[in-house]
Amino acid sequence: MHLGILDGVPTWQPDRYARFAAERKVPFDDLTAMCDPVAGGVVYDLGCGPGSLTVELAERLDAGQAVGIDSSDEMLERARLLARPSNGGPAIEFRRGDLAEFVPDVRADLVFANASLHWVDDHRSVLHRWRAGLAAGGQLAIQVPTNHDHIVYRLAGEIAAENPHLFQSGRPPPLVTTTVEQPETYAGILHELGCPSPHVSLRVYCHELESADAAVEWIRGSSLLRFQQAAIDDAAFDDYLRRYRAAVHATVGDQRPYLFTFKRILMWARY
């Protein structure tokens, strides 16, 4: 899913992000399949982006109301075109909000966060807040990427660290996935929040891309946004991107097609 939750995250580029929409949707489908129908209940989709998956989530789970939350004005501009009153189906609305501080204003039957939690710190505190906003019998469903040790991601951090002069204050930012905990840690948090048997799994998604350079474009539409924001100027970011592409090509080669393996943690709990 899409969001720009953290302060300092640059303007999201919906078209660039959507280039791999089909591949990014597979974990959403898996996470949705882990959820029970909510039969007219209230669903919050945290990191809703352009909103199409919020609508699909509400319809697939038979929600009465779905509220998409995002902090990207660009994403919300598109999402709000999909807002609608009930008219026999789920009512859909979209709001600007900060995932790190979010608490449902109406008791939620489901808090759903697909590829968004990793943008914030202190996941234990965040999950405690989300849990506190659930109705009796409410569900938490969360998916987080944990691909920071993949060569394409590692090189992004290494090239930034080798070229600090390209970034403001000489300090490139960390990759967002460095905030992600181990699967067993999340299981422990969900258990301490009151779920006797949370479902937590680590899955490897295999995406056949046209080339290794396509994997660079993949993370350019997400994780590299923080590097773009932290760069001194556009020329500095272009220099960083050139060095990064060269490092990927030198390490991975010009594989065509390129198998981009992507690890994600999926978790679900009912309270």
PDB file of C-alpha atoms in Angstrom:
ATOM      1  CA  MET A   1       0.000   0.000   0.000  1.00  0.00           C
ATOM      2  CA  HIS A   2       1.026   3.604  -0.110  1.00  0.00           C
ATOM      3  CA  LEU A   3       1.698   6.299   2.394  1.00  0.00           C
ATOM      4  CA  GLY A   4       3.930   9.180   3.276  1.00  0.00           C
ATOM      5  CA  ILE A   5       3.686   8.938   7.015  1.00  0.00           C
ATOM      6  CA  LEU A   6       7.007  10.095   8.364  1.00  0.00           C
ATOM      7  CA  ASP A   7       7.964  13.744   8.609  1.00  0.00           C
ATOM      8  CA  GLY A   8      10.488  14.374   5.886  1.00  0.00           C
ATOM      9  CA  VAL A   9       9.174  11.745   3.501  1.00  0.00           C
ATOM     10  CA  PRO A  10       9.010  13.449   0.116  1.00  0.00           C
ATOM     11  CA  THR A  11       6.071  13.787  -2.191  1.00  0.00           C
ATOM     12  CA  TRP A  12       4.930  10.383  -3.330  1.00  0.00           C
ATOM     13  CA  GLN A  13       4.819   9.695  -7.061  1.00  0.00           C
ATOM     14  CA  PRO A  14       1.705   7.580  -7.613  1.00  0.00           C
ATOM     15  CA  ASP A  15       2.498   6.704 -11.228  1.00  0.00           C
ATOM     16  CA  ARG A  16       5.994   5.455 -10.392  1.00  0.00           C
ATOM     17  CA  TYR A  17       4.688   3.447  -7.443  1.00  0.00           C
ATOM     18  CA  ALA A  18       1.903   1.964  -9.557  1.00  0.00           C
ATOM     19  CA  ARG A  19       4.335   0.587 -12.137  1.00  0.00           C
ATOM     20  CA  PHE A  20       4.529  -2.605 -10.055  1.00  0.00           C
ATOM     21  CA  ALA A  21       0.942  -2.510  -8.799  1.00  0.00           C
ATOM     22  CA  ALA A  22       0.218  -6.115  -9.775  1.00  0.00           C
ATOM     23  CA  GLU A  23       3.253  -7.422  -7.905  1.00  0.00           C
ATOM     24  CA  ARG A  24       2.585  -5.240  -4.860  1.00  0.00           C
ATOM     25  CA  LYS A  25      -1.035  -6.422  -4.737  1.00  0.00           C
ATOM     26  CA  VAL A  26      -0.204 -10.098  -4.143  1.00  0.00           C
ATOM     27  CA  PRO A  27       0.641  -9.614  -0.426  1.00  0.00           C
ATOM     28  CA  PHE A  28      -2.513  -7.505  -0.065  1.00  0.00           C
ATOM     29  CA  ASP A  29      -4.556 -10.411  -1.394  1.00  0.00           C
ATOM     30  CA  ASP A  30      -2.854 -12.806   1.018  1.00  0.00           C
ATOM     31  CA  LEU A  31      -3.388 -10.495   3.985  1.00  0.00           C
ATOM     32  CA  THR A  32      -7.032  -9.928   3.093  1.00  0.00           C
ATOM     33  CA  ALA A  33      -7.541 -13.694   2.892  1.00  0.00           C
ATOM     34  CA  MET A  34      -6.337 -13.975   6.506  1.00  0.00           C
ATOM     35  CA  CYS A  35      -9.162 -11.684   7.693  1.00  0.00           C
ATOM     36  CA  ASP A  36     -12.679 -12.714   8.681  1.00  0.00           C
ATOM     37  CA  PRO A  37     -15.665 -10.856   7.169  1.00  0.00           C
ATOM     38  CA  VAL A  38     -16.833  -7.934   9.277  1.00  0.00           C
ATOM     39  CA  ALA A  39     -20.545  -8.008   8.247  1.00  0.00           C
ATOM     40  CA  GLY A  40     -21.390  -4.321   8.128  1.00  0.00           C
ATOM     41  CA  GLY A  41     -18.572  -3.310  10.457  1.00  0.00           C
ATOM     42  CA  VAL A  42     -15.970  -0.543  10.365  1.00  0.00           C
ATOM     43  CA  VAL A  43     -12.601  -1.022   8.652  1.00  0.00           C
ATOM     44  CA  TYR A  44      -9.605   1.320   8.798  1.00  0.00           C
ATOM     45  CA  ASP A  45      -7.019   0.972   6.038  1.00  0.00           C
ATOM     46  CA  LEU A  46      -3.769   2.584   7.220  1.00  0.00           C
ATOM     47  CA  GLY A  47      -1.592   3.692   4.329  1.00  0.00           C
ATOM     48  CA  CYS A  48      -4.425   3.623   1.816  1.00  0.00           C
ATOM     49  CA  GLY A  49      -2.599   5.419  -1.011  1.00  0.00           C
ATOM     50  CA  PRO A  50      -4.791   5.977  -4.091  1.00  0.00           C
ATOM     51  CA  GLY A  51      -7.656   4.076  -2.471  1.00  0.00           C
ATOM     52  CA  SER A  52      -8.515   1.296  -4.905  1.00  0.00           C
ATOM     53  CA  LEU A  53      -7.431  -1.438  -2.503  1.00  0.00           C
ATOM     54  CA  THR A  54      -9.396   0.195   0.323  1.00  0.00           C
ATOM     55  CA  VAL A  55     -12.537  -0.173  -1.774  1.00  0.00           C
ATOM     56  CA  GLU A  56     -11.683  -3.773  -2.637  1.00  0.00           C
ATOM     57  CA  LEU A  57     -10.951  -4.588   1.014  1.00  0.00           C
ATOM     58  CA  ALA A  58     -14.317  -3.199   2.128  1.00  0.00           C
ATOM     59  CA  GLU A  59     -16.214  -5.100  -0.539  1.00  0.00           C
ATOM     60  CA  ARG A  60     -14.419  -8.408   0.003  1.00  0.00           C
ATOM     61  CA  LEU A  61     -14.989  -8.310   3.772  1.00  0.00           C
ATOM     62  CA  ASP A  62     -18.590  -7.029   3.584  1.00  0.00           C
ATOM     63  CA  ALA A  63     -17.809  -3.864   5.576  1.00  0.00           C
ATOM     64  CA  GLY A  64     -20.409  -1.222   6.236  1.00  0.00           C
ATOM     65  CA  GLN A  65     -17.824   1.549   6.355  1.00  0.00           C
ATOM     66  CA  ALA A  66     -14.180   1.807   5.307  1.00  0.00           C
ATOM     67  CA  VAL A  67     -11.894   4.716   6.186  1.00  0.00           C
ATOM     68  CA  GLY A  68      -8.591   5.072   4.347  1.00  0.00           C
ATOM     69  CA  ILE A  69      -5.833   6.969   6.158  1.00  0.00           C
ATOM     70  CA  ASP A  70      -2.770   8.398   4.440  1.00  0.00           C
ATOM     71  CA  SER A  71      -0.488  11.412   4.824  1.00  0.00           C
ATOM     72  CA  SER A  72       0.331  11.863   1.146  1.00  0.00           C
ATOM     73  CA  ASP A  73      -1.744  14.632  -0.419  1.00  0.00           C
ATOM     74  CA  GLU A  74      -0.937  13.249  -3.874  1.00  0.00           C
ATOM     75  CA  MET A  75      -2.267   9.818  -2.981  1.00  0.00           C
ATOM     76  CA  LEU A  76      -5.324  11.206  -1.205  1.00  0.00           C
ATOM     77  CA  GLU A  77      -6.181  13.395  -4.179  1.00  0.00           C
ATOM     78  CA  ARG A  78      -6.688  10.225  -6.186  1.00  0.00           C
ATOM     79  CA  ALA A  79      -8.261   8.261  -3.359  1.00  0.00           C
ATOM     80  CA  ARG A  80     -10.985  10.816  -2.720  1.00  0.00           C
ATOM     81  CA  LEU A  81     -12.295  10.268  -6.238  1.00  0.00           C
ATOM     82  CA  LEU A  82     -13.383   6.838  -4.955  1.00  0.00           C
ATOM     83  CA  ALA A  83     -15.142   8.115  -1.821  1.00  0.00           C
ATOM     84  CA  ARG A  84     -18.850   7.329  -1.696  1.00  0.00           C
ATOM     85  CA  PRO A  85     -21.837   7.058   0.661  1.00  0.00           C
ATOM     86  CA  SER A  86     -23.272   3.646   1.411  1.00  0.00           C
ATOM     87  CA  ASN A  87     -25.831   3.339  -1.403  1.00  0.00           C
ATOM     88  CA  GLY A  88     -26.334  -0.311  -0.545  1.00  0.00           C
ATOM     89  CA  GLY A  89     -22.609  -1.050  -0.362  1.00  0.00           C
ATOM     90  CA  PRO A  90     -19.859   0.011   2.027  1.00  0.00           C
ATOM     91  CA  ALA A  91     -19.465   3.739   2.672  1.00  0.00           C
ATOM     92  CA  ILE A  92     -15.942   4.805   1.686  1.00  0.00           C
ATOM     93  CA  GLU A  93     -14.042   7.857   2.910  1.00  0.00           C
ATOM     94  CA  PHE A  94     -10.435   9.005   2.991  1.00  0.00           C
ATOM     95  CA  ARG A  95      -8.637  11.177   5.524  1.00  0.00           C
ATOM     96  CA  ARG A  96      -5.212  12.622   6.057  1.00  0.00           C
ATOM     97  CA  GLY A  97      -3.513  11.179   9.111  1.00  0.00           C
ATOM     98  CA  ASP A  98      -0.288  10.010  10.725  1.00  0.00           C
ATOM     99  CA  LEU A  99       0.017   6.258  11.124  1.00  0.00           C
ATOM    100  CA  ALA A 100       2.422   6.651  14.050  1.00  0.00           C
ATOM    101  CA  GLU A 101      -0.177   8.491  16.135  1.00  0.00           C
ATOM    102  CA  PHE A 102      -3.343   6.978  14.726  1.00  0.00           C
ATOM    103  CA  VAL A 103      -6.167   5.900  17.016  1.00  0.00           C
ATOM    104  CA  PRO A 104      -9.578   5.011  15.484  1.00  0.00           C
ATOM    105  CA  ASP A 105     -12.232   7.602  16.253  1.00  0.00           C
ATOM    106  CA  VAL A 106     -14.887   4.875  15.993  1.00  0.00           C
ATOM    107  CA  ARG A 107     -14.307   1.419  17.435  1.00  0.00           C
ATOM    108  CA  ALA A 108     -12.909  -0.619  14.568  1.00  0.00           C
ATOM    109  CA  ASP A 109     -13.837  -4.143  13.566  1.00  0.00           C
ATOM    110  CA  LEU A 110     -10.600  -4.295  11.570  1.00  0.00           C
ATOM    111  CA  VAL A 111      -7.423  -2.226  11.509  1.00  0.00           C
ATOM    112  CA  PHE A 112      -5.601  -3.152   8.307  1.00  0.00           C
ATOM    113  CA  ALA A 113      -2.067  -1.993   7.454  1.00  0.00           C
ATOM    114  CA  ASN A 114      -0.546  -3.393   4.284  1.00  0.00           C
ATOM    115  CA  ALA A 115       3.082  -2.327   3.717  1.00  0.00           C
ATOM    116  CA  SER A 116       2.890   0.756   5.907  1.00  0.00           C
ATOM    117  CA  LEU A 117       3.988  -0.014   9.482  1.00  0.00           C
ATOM    118  CA  HIS A 118       7.672  -0.109   8.492  1.00  0.00           C
ATOM    119  CA  TRP A 119       7.649   3.651   7.860  1.00  0.00           C
ATOM    120  CA  VAL A 120       7.441   4.412  11.581  1.00  0.00           C
ATOM    121  CA  ASP A 121       9.460   3.582  14.695  1.00  0.00           C
ATOM    122  CA  ASP A 122       8.487   1.886  17.974  1.00  0.00           C
ATOM    123  CA  HIS A 123       6.126  -0.702  16.547  1.00  0.00           C
ATOM    124  CA  ARG A 124       5.168  -1.994  19.997  1.00  0.00           C
ATOM    125  CA  SER A 125       3.688   1.382  20.984  1.00  0.00           C
ATOM    126  CA  VAL A 126       1.973   1.779  17.629  1.00  0.00           C
ATOM    127  CA  LEU A 127       0.367  -1.652  17.847  1.00  0.00           C
ATOM    128  CA  HIS A 128      -0.815  -0.920  21.390  1.00  0.00           C
ATOM    129  CA  ARG A 129      -2.629   2.179  20.094  1.00  0.00           C
ATOM    130  CA  TRP A 130      -4.234   0.284  17.251  1.00  0.00           C
ATOM    131  CA  ARG A 131      -5.328  -2.477  19.603  1.00  0.00           C
ATOM    132  CA  ALA A 132      -6.903   0.063  21.939  1.00  0.00           C
ATOM    133  CA  GLY A 133      -9.117   1.265  19.082  1.00  0.00           C
ATOM    134  CA  LEU A 134     -10.651  -2.122  18.320  1.00  0.00           C
ATOM    135  CA  ALA A 135     -14.199  -3.120  19.099  1.00  0.00           C
ATOM    136  CA  ALA A 136     -14.770  -6.377  20.958  1.00  0.00           C
ATOM    137  CA  GLY A 137     -13.835  -9.165  18.567  1.00  0.00           C
ATOM    138  CA  GLY A 138     -11.912  -6.724  16.378  1.00  0.00           C
ATOM    139  CA  GLN A 139      -9.035  -7.776  14.155  1.00  0.00           C
ATOM    140  CA  LEU A 140      -5.533  -6.497  13.430  1.00  0.00           C
ATOM    141  CA  ALA A 141      -4.093  -7.412  10.017  1.00  0.00           C
ATOM    142  CA  ILE A 142      -0.626  -6.186   9.142  1.00  0.00           C
ATOM    143  CA  GLN A 143       1.940  -6.830   6.436  1.00  0.00           C
ATOM    144  CA  VAL A 144       5.477  -5.424   6.599  1.00  0.00           C
ATOM    145  CA  PRO A 145       8.334  -5.777   4.114  1.00  0.00           C
ATOM    146  CA  THR A 146      11.529  -7.171   5.626  1.00  0.00           C
ATOM    147  CA  ASN A 147      13.797  -7.127   2.602  1.00  0.00           C
ATOM    148  CA  HIS A 148      16.571  -4.903   3.921  1.00  0.00           C
ATOM    149  CA  ASP A 149      19.157  -7.680   3.569  1.00  0.00           C
ATOM    150  CA  HIS A 150      18.427  -8.210  -0.137  1.00  0.00           C
ATOM    151  CA  ILE A 151      21.383  -7.117  -2.280  1.00  0.00           C
ATOM    152  CA  VAL A 152      19.377  -4.421  -4.084  1.00  0.00           C
ATOM    153  CA  TYR A 153      18.403  -2.848  -0.764  1.00  0.00           C
ATOM    154  CA  ARG A 154      21.794  -3.334   0.877  1.00  0.00           C
ATOM    155  CA  LEU A 155      23.527  -1.565  -1.984  1.00  0.00           C
ATOM    156  CA  ALA A 156      21.156   1.383  -1.648  1.00  0.00           C
ATOM    157  CA  GLY A 157      22.346   1.925   1.915  1.00  0.00           C
ATOM    158  CA  GLU A 158      25.987   1.166   1.184  1.00  0.00           C
ATOM    159  CA  ILE A 159      26.256   3.633  -1.706  1.00  0.00           C
ATOM    160  CA  ALA A 160      24.624   6.332   0.414  1.00  0.00           C
ATOM    161  CA  ALA A 161      27.040   5.666   3.278  1.00  0.00           C
ATOM    162  CA  GLU A 162      30.000   5.843   0.883  1.00  0.00           C
ATOM    163  CA  ASN A 163      28.851   9.222  -0.446  1.00  0.00           C
ATOM    164  CA  PRO A 164      27.657  11.256   2.566  1.00  0.00           C
ATOM    165  CA  HIS A 165      28.589  14.504   0.801  1.00  0.00           C
ATOM    166  CA  LEU A 166      25.501  14.067  -1.389  1.00  0.00           C
ATOM    167  CA  PHE A 167      23.153  14.398   1.595  1.00  0.00           C
ATOM    168  CA  GLN A 168      22.115  17.200   3.901  1.00  0.00           C
ATOM    169  CA  SER A 169      24.327  17.459   6.990  1.00  0.00           C
ATOM    170  CA  GLY A 170      26.441  14.661   5.497  1.00  0.00           C
ATOM    171  CA  ARG A 171      24.058  12.068   6.920  1.00  0.00           C
ATOM    172  CA  PRO A 172      22.057   9.820   4.577  1.00  0.00           C
ATOM    173  CA  PRO A 173      18.906   8.344   6.115  1.00  0.00           C
ATOM    174  CA  PRO A 174      18.543   4.647   6.951  1.00  0.00           C
ATOM    175  CA  LEU A 175      16.361   2.377   4.872  1.00  0.00           C
ATOM    176  CA  VAL A 176      12.836   2.288   6.294  1.00  0.00           C
ATOM    177  CA  THR A 177      12.885  -1.503   6.603  1.00  0.00           C
ATOM    178  CA  THR A 178      15.530  -1.266   9.327  1.00  0.00           C
ATOM    179  CA  THR A 179      12.654  -0.498  11.724  1.00  0.00           C
ATOM    180  CA  VAL A 180      11.113  -3.942  11.161  1.00  0.00           C
ATOM    181  CA  GLU A 181      11.236  -6.516  13.975  1.00  0.00           C
ATOM    182  CA  GLN A 182      11.610 -10.297  13.739  1.00  0.00           C
ATOM    183  CA  PRO A 183       8.408 -12.312  13.127  1.00  0.00           C
ATOM    184  CA  GLU A 184       8.600 -13.866  16.603  1.00  0.00           C
ATOM    185  CA  THR A 185       8.804 -10.388  18.143  1.00  0.00           C
ATOM    186  CA  TYR A 186       5.547  -9.399  16.468  1.00  0.00           C
ATOM    187  CA  ALA A 187       3.953 -12.647  17.619  1.00  0.00           C
ATOM    188  CA  GLY A 188       4.958 -11.759  21.178  1.00  0.00           C
ATOM    189  CA  ILE A 189       3.531  -8.245  20.903  1.00  0.00           C
ATOM    190  CA  LEU A 190       0.206  -9.479  19.517  1.00  0.00           C
ATOM    191  CA  HIS A 191       0.060 -12.048  22.294  1.00  0.00           C
ATOM    192  CA  GLU A 192       0.763  -9.516  25.037  1.00  0.00           C
ATOM    193  CA  LEU A 193      -2.056  -7.423  23.597  1.00  0.00           C
ATOM    194  CA  GLY A 194      -4.471 -10.253  24.378  1.00  0.00           C
ATOM    195  CA  CYS A 195      -4.569 -12.638  21.420  1.00  0.00           C
ATOM    196  CA  PRO A 196      -3.835 -16.191  22.618  1.00  0.00           C
ATOM    197  CA  SER A 197      -2.715 -17.492  19.208  1.00  0.00           C
ATOM    198  CA  PRO A 198      -1.768 -14.780  16.694  1.00  0.00           C
ATOM    199  CA  HIS A 199      -1.015 -15.853  13.138  1.00  0.00           C
ATOM    200  CA  VAL A 200       2.414 -14.630  12.001  1.00  0.00           C
ATOM    201  CA  SER A 201       4.300 -15.864   8.948  1.00  0.00           C
ATOM    202  CA  LEU A 202       7.334 -14.917   6.877  1.00  0.00           C
ATOM    203  CA  ARG A 203       6.729 -15.298   3.151  1.00  0.00           C
ATOM    204  CA  VAL A 204       9.032 -14.926   0.187  1.00  0.00           C
ATOM    205  CA  TYR A 205       7.375 -13.440  -2.883  1.00  0.00           C
ATOM    206  CA  CYS A 206       9.068 -14.149  -6.207  1.00  0.00           C
ATOM    207  CA  HIS A 207       8.641 -11.402  -8.779  1.00  0.00           C
ATOM    208  CA  GLU A 208      10.088 -11.969 -12.234  1.00  0.00           C
ATOM    209  CA  LEU A 209      11.051  -8.493 -13.448  1.00  0.00           C
ATOM    210  CA  GLU A 210      12.346  -7.592 -16.893  1.00  0.00           C
ATOM    211  CA  SER A 211      15.817  -6.777 -15.532  1.00  0.00           C
ATOM    212  CA  ALA A 212      17.777  -5.942 -12.408  1.00  0.00           C
ATOM    213  CA  ASP A 213      17.337  -2.294 -13.300  1.00  0.00           C
ATOM    214  CA  ALA A 214      13.580  -2.795 -12.862  1.00  0.00           C
ATOM    215  CA  ALA A 215      14.281  -3.714  -9.236  1.00  0.00           C
ATOM    216  CA  VAL A 216      16.026  -0.354  -8.873  1.00  0.00           C
ATOM    217  CA  GLU A 217      12.892   1.307 -10.247  1.00  0.00           C
ATOM    218  CA  TRP A 218      10.818  -0.715  -7.762  1.00  0.00           C
ATOM    219  CA  ILE A 219      12.544   0.723  -4.715  1.00  0.00           C
ATOM    220  CA  ARG A 220      12.922   4.134  -6.347  1.00  0.00           C
ATOM    221  CA  GLY A 221       9.145   4.327  -6.024  1.00  0.00           C
ATOM    222  CA  SER A 222       9.251   3.593  -2.293  1.00  0.00           C
ATOM    223  CA  SER A 223      12.358   3.290  -0.083  1.00  0.00           C
ATOM    224  CA  LEU A 224      14.563   5.602  -2.148  1.00  0.00           C
ATOM    225  CA  LEU A 225      12.142   8.456  -1.581  1.00  0.00           C
ATOM    226  CA  ARG A 226      13.855   9.095   1.752  1.00  0.00           C
ATOM    227  CA  PHE A 227      17.232   9.356   0.007  1.00  0.00           C
ATOM    228  CA  GLN A 228      15.728  11.765  -2.488  1.00  0.00           C
ATOM    229  CA  GLN A 229      14.353  13.917   0.314  1.00  0.00           C
ATOM    230  CA  ALA A 230      17.666  13.912   2.184  1.00  0.00           C
ATOM    231  CA  ALA A 231      19.805  14.745  -0.870  1.00  0.00           C
ATOM    232  CA  ILE A 232      21.294  18.239  -1.046  1.00  0.00           C
ATOM    233  CA  ASP A 233      19.469  18.912  -4.308  1.00  0.00           C
ATOM    234  CA  ASP A 234      18.176  17.162  -7.425  1.00  0.00           C
ATOM    235  CA  ALA A 235      21.656  16.963  -8.931  1.00  0.00           C
ATOM    236  CA  ALA A 236      22.980  15.254  -5.813  1.00  0.00           C
ATOM    237  CA  PHE A 237      20.194  12.683  -5.897  1.00  0.00           C
ATOM    238  CA  ASP A 238      20.803  12.057  -9.598  1.00  0.00           C
ATOM    239  CA  ASP A 239      24.485  11.468  -8.770  1.00  0.00           C
ATOM    240  CA  TYR A 240      23.525   9.055  -5.995  1.00  0.00           C
ATOM    241  CA  LEU A 241      21.102   7.218  -8.280  1.00  0.00           C
ATOM    242  CA  ARG A 242      23.748   6.887 -11.009  1.00  0.00           C
ATOM    243  CA  ARG A 243      26.254   5.421  -8.522  1.00  0.00           C
ATOM    244  CA  TYR A 244      23.620   3.118  -7.099  1.00  0.00           C
ATOM    245  CA  ARG A 245      22.549   1.775 -10.514  1.00  0.00           C
ATOM    246  CA  ALA A 246      26.184   1.165 -11.410  1.00  0.00           C
ATOM    247  CA  ALA A 247      26.705  -0.785  -8.179  1.00  0.00           C
ATOM    248  CA  VAL A 248      23.641  -2.944  -8.832  1.00  0.00           C
ATOM    249  CA  HIS A 249      24.795  -3.676 -12.373  1.00  0.00           C
ATOM    250  CA  ALA A 250      28.310  -4.481 -11.205  1.00  0.00           C
ATOM    251  CA  THR A 251      27.058  -6.827  -8.482  1.00  0.00           C
ATOM    252  CA  VAL A 252      23.959  -8.424  -9.978  1.00  0.00           C
ATOM    253  CA  GLY A 253      24.788  -8.096 -13.659  1.00  0.00           C
ATOM    254  CA  ASP A 254      22.378  -7.502 -16.512  1.00  0.00           C
ATOM    255  CA  GLN A 255      20.060 -10.409 -15.747  1.00  0.00           C
ATOM    256  CA  ARG A 256      17.062 -10.596 -18.076  1.00  0.00           C
ATOM    257  CA  PRO A 257      14.674 -11.551 -16.628  1.00  0.00           C
ATOM    258  CA  TYR A 258      15.587 -10.876 -13.014  1.00  0.00           C
ATOM    259  CA  LEU A 259      14.041 -12.792 -10.118  1.00  0.00           C
ATOM    260  CA  PHE A 260      13.387 -10.212  -7.410  1.00  0.00           C
ATOM    261  CA  THR A 261      12.762 -12.144  -4.206  1.00  0.00           C
ATOM    262  CA  PHE A 262      10.892 -10.124  -1.615  1.00  0.00           C
ATOM    263  CA  LYS A 263      10.397 -11.151   2.014  1.00  0.00           C
ATOM    264  CA  ARG A 264       7.351  -9.944   3.903  1.00  0.00           C
ATOM    265  CA  ILE A 265       5.882 -10.617   7.348  1.00  0.00           C
ATOM    266  CA  LEU A 266       2.120 -11.158   7.488  1.00  0.00           C
ATOM    267  CA  MET A 267       0.300 -11.116  10.809  1.00  0.00           C
ATOM    268  CA  TRP A 268      -3.283 -11.357  12.017  1.00  0.00           C
ATOM    269  CA  ALA A 269      -4.904 -11.333  15.439  1.00  0.00           C
ATOM    270  CA  ARG A 270      -8.449 -11.173  16.817  1.00  0.00           C
ATOM    271  CA  TYR A 271      -9.314  -9.544  20.159  1.00  0.00           C
TER     272      TYR A 271
END
